[in-house]
Short mmCIF file of C-alpha atoms in Angstrom, two decimals:
data_model
loop_
_atom_site.label_atom_id
_atom_site.label_comp_id
_atom_site.label_asym_id
_atom_site.label_seq_id
_atom_site.Cartn_x
_atom_site.Cartn_y
_atom_site.Cartn_z
CA MET A 1 0.00 0.00 0.00
CA ASP A 2 3.06 2.24 0.08
CA ALA A 3 2.28 3.40 -3.40
CA LEU A 4 -1.01 4.84 -2.12
CA ASN A 5 0.63 7.11 0.44
CA ARG A 6 2.17 10.51 0.06
CA SER A 7 5.91 10.04 -0.10
CA GLY A 8 7.03 13.59 0.52
CA VAL A 9 8.56 13.45 -2.94
CA SER A 10 6.60 15.31 -5.59
CA LYS A 11 5.49 13.51 -8.71
CA THR A 12 5.26 15.11 -12.11
CA LEU A 13 1.73 14.68 -13.42
CA LEU A 14 0.14 16.03 -16.57
CA VAL A 15 -3.13 17.45 -15.27
CA ASN A 16 -5.54 18.63 -17.96
CA GLY A 17 -2.60 19.14 -20.26
CA VAL A 18 -0.47 21.09 -17.75
CA LEU A 19 2.59 19.67 -15.99
CA ARG A 20 2.17 19.83 -12.21
CA GLU A 21 4.46 18.81 -9.34
CA ILE A 22 2.23 17.12 -6.78
CA ASP A 23 2.89 15.12 -3.63
CA ALA A 24 0.15 12.51 -3.94
CA GLY A 25 -0.03 8.73 -3.74
CA THR A 26 -3.55 8.34 -5.11
CA LEU A 27 -5.83 10.05 -7.55
CA ALA A 28 -7.99 11.21 -4.62
CA GLN A 29 -4.94 12.81 -2.97
CA ALA A 30 -4.00 14.48 -6.25
CA LEU A 31 -7.49 15.99 -6.57
CA SER A 32 -7.31 17.21 -3.02
CA ALA A 33 -3.82 18.68 -3.50
CA LEU A 34 -5.02 20.43 -6.63
CA ASP A 35 -7.84 22.02 -4.59
CA TYR A 36 -10.86 20.49 -6.35
CA GLY A 37 -12.57 20.02 -2.98
CA GLU A 38 -16.11 18.71 -3.36
CA ALA A 39 -16.44 19.87 -6.99
CA LYS A 40 -18.60 17.72 -9.26
CA VAL A 41 -15.95 16.27 -11.57
CA ALA A 42 -15.18 13.06 -13.41
CA THR A 43 -11.68 11.71 -13.82
CA ALA A 44 -9.60 9.70 -16.26
CA LEU A 45 -6.09 8.37 -15.71
CA ASN A 46 -3.95 7.76 -18.79
CA GLY A 47 -7.08 7.77 -20.95
CA GLU A 48 -9.11 5.35 -18.81
CA PHE A 49 -12.16 6.42 -16.79
CA VAL A 50 -11.67 6.16 -13.03
CA PRO A 51 -14.97 6.17 -11.10
CA ALA A 52 -15.14 8.46 -8.05
CA ARG A 53 -15.38 5.46 -5.71
CA LEU A 54 -12.05 4.10 -6.97
CA ARG A 55 -10.03 7.33 -6.72
CA GLU A 56 -8.83 6.53 -3.20
CA VAL A 57 -7.37 3.18 -4.27
CA THR A 58 -6.00 4.31 -7.64
CA PRO A 59 -2.28 5.07 -7.43
CA VAL A 60 -0.71 7.85 -9.45
CA ARG A 61 2.82 7.56 -10.78
CA ASP A 62 5.38 9.91 -12.23
CA GLY A 63 4.39 10.90 -15.74
CA ASP A 64 0.71 9.95 -15.42
CA ARG A 65 -1.85 11.89 -17.42
CA ILE A 66 -4.92 12.96 -15.46
CA GLU A 67 -8.04 14.45 -17.00
CA ILE A 68 -10.50 16.22 -14.71
CA VAL A 69 -13.76 17.29 -16.36
CA ALA A 70 -17.02 18.91 -15.29
CA PRO A 71 -20.39 19.89 -16.79
CA ARG A 72 -20.20 22.42 -19.56
CA GLN A 73 -22.36 23.89 -22.31
CA GLY A 74 -23.04 21.47 -25.15
CA GLY A 75 -25.07 21.09 -28.32
CA MET B 1 -70.16 18.70 -33.83
CA THR B 2 -69.61 15.29 -35.34
CA LEU B 3 -67.05 16.73 -37.71
CA LEU B 4 -65.14 18.35 -34.86
CA GLN B 5 -65.08 15.10 -32.91
CA ASP B 6 -63.86 13.20 -35.96
CA THR B 7 -61.08 15.70 -36.47
CA ARG B 8 -60.01 15.32 -32.87
CA THR B 9 -59.88 11.56 -33.29
CA VAL B 10 -57.71 11.83 -36.38
CA THR B 11 -55.26 14.29 -34.85
CA GLN B 12 -54.90 12.49 -31.51
CA ASP B 13 -51.18 12.49 -30.84
CA SER B 14 -49.15 9.66 -29.42
CA ALA B 15 -46.65 10.27 -26.64
CA PHE B 16 -43.10 11.36 -27.43
CA THR B 17 -41.31 8.53 -25.68
CA LEU B 18 -37.55 8.09 -25.43
CA TYR B 19 -36.22 5.01 -23.65
CA GLY B 20 -39.45 4.64 -21.70
CA LEU B 21 -39.80 8.28 -20.65
CA SER B 22 -42.54 10.44 -22.16
CA PHE B 23 -42.25 14.13 -22.94
CA ARG B 24 -44.70 16.81 -23.93
CA SER B 25 -42.24 19.01 -25.84
CA ARG B 26 -40.65 17.64 -28.98
CA LEU B 27 -37.94 20.30 -28.98
CA MET B 28 -34.56 19.30 -27.55
CA LEU B 29 -32.23 22.21 -26.92
CA GLY B 30 -28.47 22.66 -26.82
CA THR B 31 -26.99 24.89 -24.13
CA SER B 32 -23.93 26.26 -25.93
CA GLN B 33 -23.02 29.65 -27.44
CA TYR B 34 -25.63 31.84 -25.72
CA PRO B 35 -24.67 35.47 -25.00
CA SER B 36 -24.97 34.83 -21.25
CA PRO B 37 -26.14 32.19 -18.75
CA ALA B 38 -29.24 34.29 -18.05
CA ILE B 39 -30.18 34.33 -21.74
CA LEU B 40 -29.62 30.58 -21.94
CA ALA B 41 -32.04 30.09 -19.03
CA GLU B 42 -34.59 32.46 -20.57
CA ALA B 43 -34.37 30.77 -23.99
CA ALA B 44 -34.61 27.28 -22.47
CA ARG B 45 -37.79 28.21 -20.63
CA ALA B 46 -39.26 30.01 -23.66
CA SER B 47 -38.61 26.97 -25.87
CA GLY B 48 -40.60 24.65 -23.61
CA ALA B 49 -37.79 22.10 -23.99
CA GLU B 50 -37.76 19.35 -21.38
CA ILE B 51 -34.41 17.94 -22.54
CA LEU B 52 -31.17 19.94 -22.67
CA THR B 53 -27.89 18.74 -24.15
CA VAL B 54 -24.71 19.31 -22.14
CA SER B 55 -21.05 18.33 -22.39
CA LEU B 56 -17.96 17.66 -20.27
CA ARG B 57 -14.86 19.81 -20.49
CA ARG B 58 -11.67 20.23 -18.49
CA GLU B 59 -12.35 21.87 -15.14
CA SER B 60 -9.97 24.41 -13.66
CA ALA B 61 -9.58 24.04 -9.88
CA ARG B 62 -9.28 27.81 -9.62
CA LEU B 63 -12.26 28.88 -11.79
CA LYS B 64 -14.58 25.90 -11.29
CA GLU B 65 -16.75 27.14 -14.19
CA GLY B 66 -18.48 23.80 -14.52
CA GLN B 67 -19.93 24.02 -11.04
CA ASP B 68 -21.71 27.30 -11.82
CA PHE B 69 -22.98 25.92 -15.11
CA TRP B 70 -24.32 22.80 -13.42
CA ARG B 71 -26.23 24.91 -10.86
CA LEU B 72 -27.81 26.88 -13.72
CA ILE B 73 -28.92 23.70 -15.54
CA ARG B 74 -30.36 22.26 -12.34
CA ASP B 75 -32.31 25.47 -11.75
CA ILE B 76 -33.85 25.23 -15.22
CA GLY B 77 -35.02 21.78 -14.19
CA ALA B 78 -34.89 19.94 -17.53
CA ARG B 79 -33.57 16.43 -18.07
CA VAL B 80 -30.00 16.44 -19.43
CA LEU B 81 -28.63 14.58 -22.42
CA PRO B 82 -24.80 14.59 -22.18
CA ASN B 83 -22.94 14.51 -25.48
CA THR B 84 -19.56 13.21 -26.59
CA ALA B 85 -18.93 16.22 -28.83
CA GLY B 86 -15.42 16.55 -30.16
CA CYS B 87 -14.59 12.85 -29.89
CA TYR B 88 -12.91 11.45 -33.00
CA SER B 89 -12.32 7.90 -31.78
CA VAL B 90 -14.40 5.12 -30.25
CA LYS B 91 -12.20 5.11 -27.15
CA GLU B 92 -12.57 8.85 -26.53
CA ALA B 93 -16.33 8.64 -27.01
CA VAL B 94 -16.74 5.63 -24.71
CA THR B 95 -14.56 7.17 -21.97
CA THR B 96 -16.40 10.48 -22.24
CA ALA B 97 -19.74 8.67 -21.98
CA GLN B 98 -18.55 6.84 -18.86
CA MET B 99 -17.48 10.11 -17.25
CA ALA B 100 -20.78 11.74 -18.22
CA ARG B 101 -22.84 8.93 -16.70
CA GLU B 102 -21.13 9.50 -13.38
CA VAL B 103 -21.26 13.30 -13.38
CA PHE B 104 -24.83 13.67 -14.67
CA SER B 105 -26.27 10.51 -13.07
CA THR B 106 -27.97 9.44 -16.28
CA PRO B 107 -27.66 6.45 -18.62
CA TRP B 108 -28.50 8.76 -21.56
CA VAL B 109 -25.75 9.78 -23.95
CA LYS B 110 -25.86 11.68 -27.22
CA LEU B 111 -23.19 9.71 -28.98
CA GLU B 112 -21.01 11.64 -31.38
CA VAL B 113 -18.01 10.08 -33.06
CA ILE B 114 -16.82 12.69 -35.52
CA GLY B 115 -15.17 11.61 -38.73
CA GLU B 116 -14.27 14.82 -40.52
CA ALA B 117 -13.40 18.24 -39.13
CA ASP B 118 -14.84 20.49 -41.84
CA THR B 119 -18.28 18.92 -41.99
CA LEU B 120 -18.30 17.39 -38.48
CA GLN B 121 -20.01 14.45 -40.09
CA PRO B 122 -20.22 11.27 -38.05
CA ASP B 123 -17.69 8.48 -38.44
CA VAL B 124 -20.51 5.99 -38.82
CA PHE B 125 -18.20 2.96 -38.46
CA GLY B 126 -16.87 4.21 -35.14
CA LEU B 127 -20.37 5.28 -34.16
CA VAL B 128 -21.79 1.77 -34.56
CA GLU B 129 -18.88 0.27 -32.63
CA ALA B 130 -19.17 2.77 -29.78
CA ALA B 131 -22.96 2.34 -29.70
CA ARG B 132 -22.52 -1.42 -29.33
CA ILE B 133 -20.02 -1.05 -26.47
CA LEU B 134 -22.12 1.52 -24.62
CA SER B 135 -25.47 -0.25 -25.10
CA ALA B 136 -23.93 -3.48 -23.73
CA ASP B 137 -22.75 -1.45 -20.72
CA GLY B 138 -26.28 -0.22 -19.94
CA PHE B 139 -26.20 3.14 -21.67
CA GLU B 140 -29.25 4.49 -23.50
CA VAL B 141 -27.66 5.77 -26.65
CA PHE B 142 -28.89 8.65 -28.83
CA PRO B 143 -26.61 8.33 -31.88
CA TYR B 144 -25.84 11.41 -33.95
CA THR B 145 -25.83 9.80 -37.38
CA THR B 146 -26.50 10.42 -41.05
CA GLU B 147 -29.70 9.50 -42.90
CA ASP B 148 -28.03 6.31 -44.21
CA LEU B 149 -30.49 3.42 -43.93
CA VAL B 150 -27.88 0.71 -43.55
CA VAL B 151 -26.09 2.56 -40.78
CA ALA B 152 -29.45 3.09 -39.09
CA GLU B 153 -30.10 -0.63 -39.23
CA ARG B 154 -26.68 -1.34 -37.68
CA LEU B 155 -27.27 1.17 -34.91
CA LEU B 156 -30.56 -0.50 -34.03
CA GLU B 157 -28.83 -3.89 -34.01
CA ALA B 158 -26.19 -2.38 -31.71
CA GLY B 159 -28.92 -1.57 -29.20
CA CYS B 160 -30.01 2.00 -30.00
CA LYS B 161 -33.72 2.65 -29.60
CA VAL B 162 -33.60 6.22 -30.95
CA LEU B 163 -31.92 7.60 -34.07
CA MET B 164 -30.78 11.18 -34.59
CA PRO B 165 -29.91 11.84 -38.24
CA TRP B 166 -28.43 15.19 -39.17
CA GLY B 167 -30.38 17.70 -41.22
CA ALA B 168 -27.18 19.41 -42.35
CA PRO B 169 -23.68 19.91 -40.86
CA ILE B 170 -23.62 21.08 -37.24
CA GLY B 171 -23.91 24.84 -36.95
CA SER B 172 -24.51 25.36 -40.68
CA GLY B 173 -28.16 26.39 -40.49
CA LYS B 174 -28.75 24.86 -43.92
CA GLY B 175 -31.89 22.97 -42.95
CA LEU B 176 -32.79 19.55 -44.31
CA ASN B 177 -30.20 18.77 -46.99
CA ASN B 178 -31.61 15.42 -48.00
CA MET B 179 -35.38 15.37 -47.80
CA PHE B 180 -35.54 12.16 -49.80
CA GLY B 181 -33.15 10.39 -47.44
CA LEU B 182 -34.93 11.63 -44.33
CA ARG B 183 -38.31 10.57 -45.76
CA ALA B 184 -36.94 7.13 -46.63
CA LEU B 185 -35.56 6.74 -43.10
CA ARG B 186 -38.96 7.64 -41.63
CA ALA B 187 -40.71 5.16 -43.92
CA HIS B 188 -38.21 2.41 -43.10
CA PHE B 189 -38.44 2.72 -39.33
CA PRO B 190 -42.02 3.74 -38.53
CA GLU B 191 -41.79 2.63 -34.89
CA ILE B 192 -38.38 4.10 -33.97
CA PRO B 193 -38.24 7.62 -32.49
CA LEU B 194 -36.43 9.75 -35.08
CA ILE B 195 -35.01 13.15 -34.20
CA VAL B 196 -33.43 15.58 -36.63
CA ASP B 197 -30.23 16.71 -34.95
CA ALA B 198 -28.04 19.48 -36.35
CA GLY B 199 -28.17 21.85 -39.28
CA VAL B 200 -31.53 23.44 -38.50
CA GLY B 201 -31.39 27.19 -39.12
CA VAL B 202 -34.91 28.62 -38.95
CA PRO B 203 -38.26 27.45 -37.59
CA SER B 204 -39.52 26.43 -41.05
CA HIS B 205 -36.72 23.81 -41.19
CA ALA B 206 -37.93 22.35 -37.90
CA ALA B 207 -41.55 22.43 -39.08
CA ALA B 208 -40.51 20.63 -42.28
CA ALA B 209 -38.85 17.85 -40.25
CA MET B 210 -41.99 17.44 -38.17
CA GLU B 211 -44.21 17.43 -41.27
CA LEU B 212 -42.15 14.46 -42.52
CA GLY B 213 -43.26 12.61 -39.42
CA TYR B 214 -40.09 13.04 -37.38
CA ASP B 215 -40.65 12.73 -33.66
CA GLY B 216 -38.55 15.66 -32.55
CA VAL B 217 -35.89 18.21 -33.39
CA LEU B 218 -32.63 18.91 -31.55
CA LEU B 219 -31.09 22.31 -32.15
CA ASN B 220 -28.74 24.79 -30.57
CA THR B 221 -27.02 27.40 -32.76
CA ALA B 222 -30.21 28.61 -34.45
CA ILE B 223 -31.53 29.75 -31.09
CA ALA B 224 -28.28 30.68 -29.33
CA LYS B 225 -27.07 32.87 -32.20
CA ALA B 226 -30.42 34.55 -32.92
CA GLY B 227 -30.74 38.27 -32.27
CA ASP B 228 -33.23 37.48 -29.52
CA PRO B 229 -32.69 33.88 -28.41
CA ALA B 230 -35.78 33.67 -26.18
CA ALA B 231 -38.07 34.96 -28.95
CA MET B 232 -36.48 32.55 -31.42
CA ALA B 233 -36.86 29.69 -28.94
CA ARG B 234 -40.58 30.47 -28.70
CA ALA B 235 -40.83 30.57 -32.52
CA PHE B 236 -39.15 27.16 -32.79
CA GLY B 237 -41.49 25.74 -30.17
CA GLN B 238 -44.49 26.95 -32.18
CA ALA B 239 -43.05 25.67 -35.48
CA ILE B 240 -42.42 22.22 -34.04
CA GLU B 241 -45.95 22.05 -32.67
CA ALA B 242 -47.38 23.27 -35.99
CA GLY B 243 -45.30 20.77 -37.96
CA ARG B 244 -46.39 17.92 -35.72
CA ALA B 245 -50.05 18.94 -35.99
CA ALA B 246 -49.71 19.14 -39.78
CA PHE B 247 -48.18 15.65 -39.94
CA LEU B 248 -51.02 14.24 -37.84
CA ALA B 249 -53.59 16.08 -39.96
CA GLY B 250 -52.29 14.35 -43.12
CA PRO B 251 -50.72 16.74 -45.65
CA MET B 252 -52.15 16.72 -49.19
CA ALA B 253 -50.26 14.92 -51.94
CA PRO B 254 -48.21 17.36 -54.06
CA ARG B 255 -48.67 17.36 -57.86
CA ASP B 256 -46.78 18.82 -60.77
CA MET B 257 -49.56 20.70 -62.57
CA ALA B 258 -52.13 23.16 -61.30
CA ALA B 259 -55.54 21.99 -60.14
CA PRO B 260 -58.18 24.70 -59.74
CA SER B 261 -59.39 25.03 -56.19
CA THR B 262 -62.50 26.96 -57.21
CA PRO B 263 -65.18 24.78 -58.87
CA VAL B 264 -65.07 24.85 -62.68
CA VAL B 265 -68.70 23.80 -62.95
CA GLY B 266 -71.06 26.75 -62.75
CA ARG B 267 -68.61 29.35 -63.95
CA ALA B 268 -70.46 32.17 -65.73
CA VAL B 269 -69.89 32.45 -69.47
CA LEU B 270 -68.85 36.06 -69.99
CA THR B 271 -67.38 36.12 -73.45
#
C-alpha cells in the first residue's frame, strides 16, 4: 500500500494538459492537493475512466496523465 | 359537432417517448453559445424544452466554471442529455460517456463520433462500434448519425432505440439537406423515435422535419445565435408544434400541374 501514500517526494503529473508537481499517492490525494474540494468532476487516468469510488485506491505515478472534467455547455 | 369530434380523433397524438420516458415538448435544446447564462435560461424556458444537451470539459480548480454551469442547468429543471462532442475515436467517445454517466447521473448519452473536421459528419463505423459497447454497458444511446439506412439498421442492431440523423452539418443552419433520405428513413423505421439533430437554421426547417413525421428536433445554434434567443426559442417551439399537428392532420399529396381550387362547374360564361 506504500504506493497509495504521500511520499514527501513530488510527482510530475500532466493534469488537464499542464505539468504539475504534486505530492500525492492516489488520484484522490491528487485531486485534493489540486484544490478540487467537493467539486462535481469526473476523472480519467492515462485515458481510462476512473470512477469516483475508486479514486482513493488508484495510485498515481510519475508521468501519469490525469483528465478532470465537469459539466459544460453542449449542443 | 360530429365533424369536430372526428377531427379530434384523427389528430390524436401519441406520446413522445424516449427510452421509456414520455415528454410533452418535442424540442430538444443545446446549451452552448448563448450570449450569457441568463439568456440561456430564458431561452430554455421560452422553448418549452424538457431535454437539454450538455457536455464535459476540463475543469480548472481555480475557476470551477463547470460548477456554476451545473447549478444553472439544475435550476432550469430539464432532463439532461450529455454529449460526446469533439470525440474522433471510439475510445474517446466511450470514456467520455462513462465520465458523463457518473457526473450527470444518467444512462443517456448523445453519442457523437466525428469523422471529418470540416463537416463534423459522423464516423458511422466508429459510431456503430461505440454504440454497441455503450449499449452493452447499460447506456441508453442517442446516436448522432446520417440519414443512411444501412447505418441506421446497424445502430438499431447495436442496441439504439432512438436515431438522430443530421439535417445538415452542425452549426450550418442549412436545414434539411436530403429530404428524400430523411423521408426514406422515416418510412423504413415507422416505430423508432427519429429526431433531426443538427443543421436546423430557422423554424420552417424544424416544421418541415416534423411534417415528414419526425418525432422531434434537436437544435442549438439557431436559437443561441439569434438576435433574440428567447423569442427565437418560442418561434421554434411553435413551429415544431405546428409541424407535428400538420403531420397528424395528413398533408395533401403534391402534384406537378395546377388543379383549380374553385369549382369549374357553374362558372359564368362572360365572353
